[in-house]
Amino acid sequence: MTLALRLGWRNLFRNKRRTLIAGLAIGVGLASLIFTDALMQGMVAQMIKSATAAYLGEGEIHRRGFRLTQEPGLTIHDAAGVEARLEKDPDVEAFAPRAESFGMITSAAEARSVMIVGVDPSRERLLSQVDDNIRQGAFFEGSGERDIVIGNALAEILGVEPGDRIVATVSQAGSGVLAQDMFRVSGIYRFGIKEMDEGFAFVRLAKAQDMLGIGRGINEIALKFRDIRFATRKDNPFWTAYSTGGNEAVSWAVLLPQLRDALGLFWISLAFMAAILFGIVAFGIINTLFMSLYERMFEFGVLRAVGTRSAGVRRLIIFEAGALAALSIAMGLVLGLVLTLVVARTGVNYSGIEFAGTTFSEPLTPVLQVRQFVVYPLATFLFTLLVALYPARVAGRLRIADALRKSL
Amino acid sequence: MNTVEEPLIVTEGLKKDYREGGVVVPAVRGIDLRIGAGEFTVIVGPSGSGKTTFLNLISGLDSPTAGKVWLRNRPVSDMSGDALSDFRRDHIGFVFQAYNLIPVLTVRENIEYILLLQGVPDDERAARVAGILKEIGMEGFERRFPPRISGGQQQRVAIARAMVSKPELILADEPTANLDSETGSELLDMMRGLNRRTGMTFLFSTHDRMVMERADRVITLHDGRIAKDEWSRRT
């Protein structure tokens, strides 16, 4: 066995140029796969971050039925108890309670239907990015209970600036009675996302609760985890642990099915790319092994003549392919790592570009994962061995007398 | 004329036809032959006379169209697959004209290759390789690769590889064809000496007069048939 391994390894260097070209072909294929996967990981992370970090959160807790009806009367069961548990949960980095309902915002010039959200500013700052994107005014500084924060697009439609007064109207929970109150625009934010900039208005939590007539009730608790991958796992026990007492806890993947589907397409396209790359690699391997086989026909004849079984010759070809794969994988890993690290330093700038309902806010950076350096090389190795079965079969079936035609 | 009392090789009605473009070309046309154990026999004949085909049939490298081959009463012509490979490994040594050795294996690795196939233990393998290297005068060349030694030395290593497993029969196809006459002569003397000391049977295919001069027996093939079968006066 060891001699066969040595034979396979040394045979690689009989034609160094050919081995280098074949190795580079496989190595570049592997490096491309690693880089593309890393870039897609970065893109996915960025998309999830863009979609969840702005406002939504990486997960949410509601009263069951609220997501469908947006009925403000559907408040979270035992909200105080849930918040107390979240405070102690080691996986939760931050959470923000909200009371919300569709309503009407009216200025002297215009009226608009928006989502009016009551927030706890101190908690909201830790979760969403509304405070980070304030362009004029401030995000609930001081104690003004009639402060309202709106997006720049909504401000333009309403024709208002910080300090101007607007009226918010909502339908009270249960009775449906309209409740109205006057607010002063205290801050204007801009995300660059139309839905956010035009469709939301933020007021203090207590004020919203009063207007909606839900007491100290909470409609939604937005969640941020210490690791975003925690939220991505739909089978995470966290969701069932908090889906009790009529409440439901759901991941962003449930809240944003269109994004989840778009990300699914990413992985399908990666699989297609991998299939094409492996196809190219397969032809490279077969070509290399057959050239090597035909060049050394007499040698294989000698090996068979002196008593090497057909399976032994097949094994030699497989070992040779394995040696080629090992060499190629080493080249591919180095190339993939260097390429990924270089691009990770500079990033690929897609800032401001909208895709699948999210807008990239930062340059894309590839994300290195152990999987890329274990699964793909292993797959390349196994695939190379699989592809080598064909030339190995041909070598095993050589007619010895033909291989030795000019000798014995 | 001598007779073979204890035959190592027996062929009966051995025939081999090839097909070339739909035409049947007979290469061996019915050879009945007995070669005794310990003989140093040469097969000669013009190109196309069937020498190579005949040796291929004896060693099981090719299968006959008709007829039988026995080696030490074992029906070689009826064997196939792994059984035939194992039989060649254990009973027949080969020396080819050139490109005999695996260039990426050292002298030692080339010689021990067959012993590895046979599963000979490490200690015994090392001893046998060392012994055969001494016998062919190639001590100190163990770690050299074939391209780094001369053609004559390569053929010596090839002979060592053929003999190390102690087969009953050594088949040599034009072993001196690529060597100068002095080296070829030395090599033949070495093989003749090994034949006498070990009693191994040597069967050559050659055009080389030096080989014929050293042979016990010269068999001449013509058009796939035995034209002459002569024993040396020495024998």
CSV table of N, CA and C in Angstrom, one decimal, chain A residues 87 108 115 142 197 204 335 385:
chain,number,residue,atom,x,y,z
A,87,GLU,N,-34.3,39.3,29.9
A,87,GLU,CA,-33.2,40.0,30.6
A,87,GLU,C,-32.1,39.0,31.1
A,108,ALA,N,-50.6,70.3,8.5
A,108,ALA,CA,-51.4,71.3,7.9
A,108,ALA,C,-51.5,71.1,6.4
A,115,MET,N,-47.5,53.4,10.0
A,115,MET,CA,-47.5,52.5,11.2
A,115,MET,C,-47.0,53.4,12.3
A,142,GLY,N,-34.5,64.2,26.1
A,142,GLY,CA,-35.4,64.9,27.1
A,142,GLY,C,-36.6,64.1,27.4
A,197,ASP,N,-38.6,55.0,5.5
A,197,ASP,CA,-38.6,56.5,5.5
A,197,ASP,C,-40.0,57.1,5.3
A,204,ARG,N,-43.4,57.8,22.0
A,204,ARG,CA,-43.0,57.1,23.2
A,204,ARG,C,-44.1,56.0,23.5
A,335,LEU,N,-4.7,29.7,-2.3
A,335,LEU,CA,-5.3,30.7,-3.3
A,335,LEU,C,-6.6,31.2,-2.8
A,385,LEU,N,-11.4,11.4,-6.8
A,385,LEU,CA,-11.3,9.9,-6.7
A,385,LEU,C,-12.4,9.3,-7.5
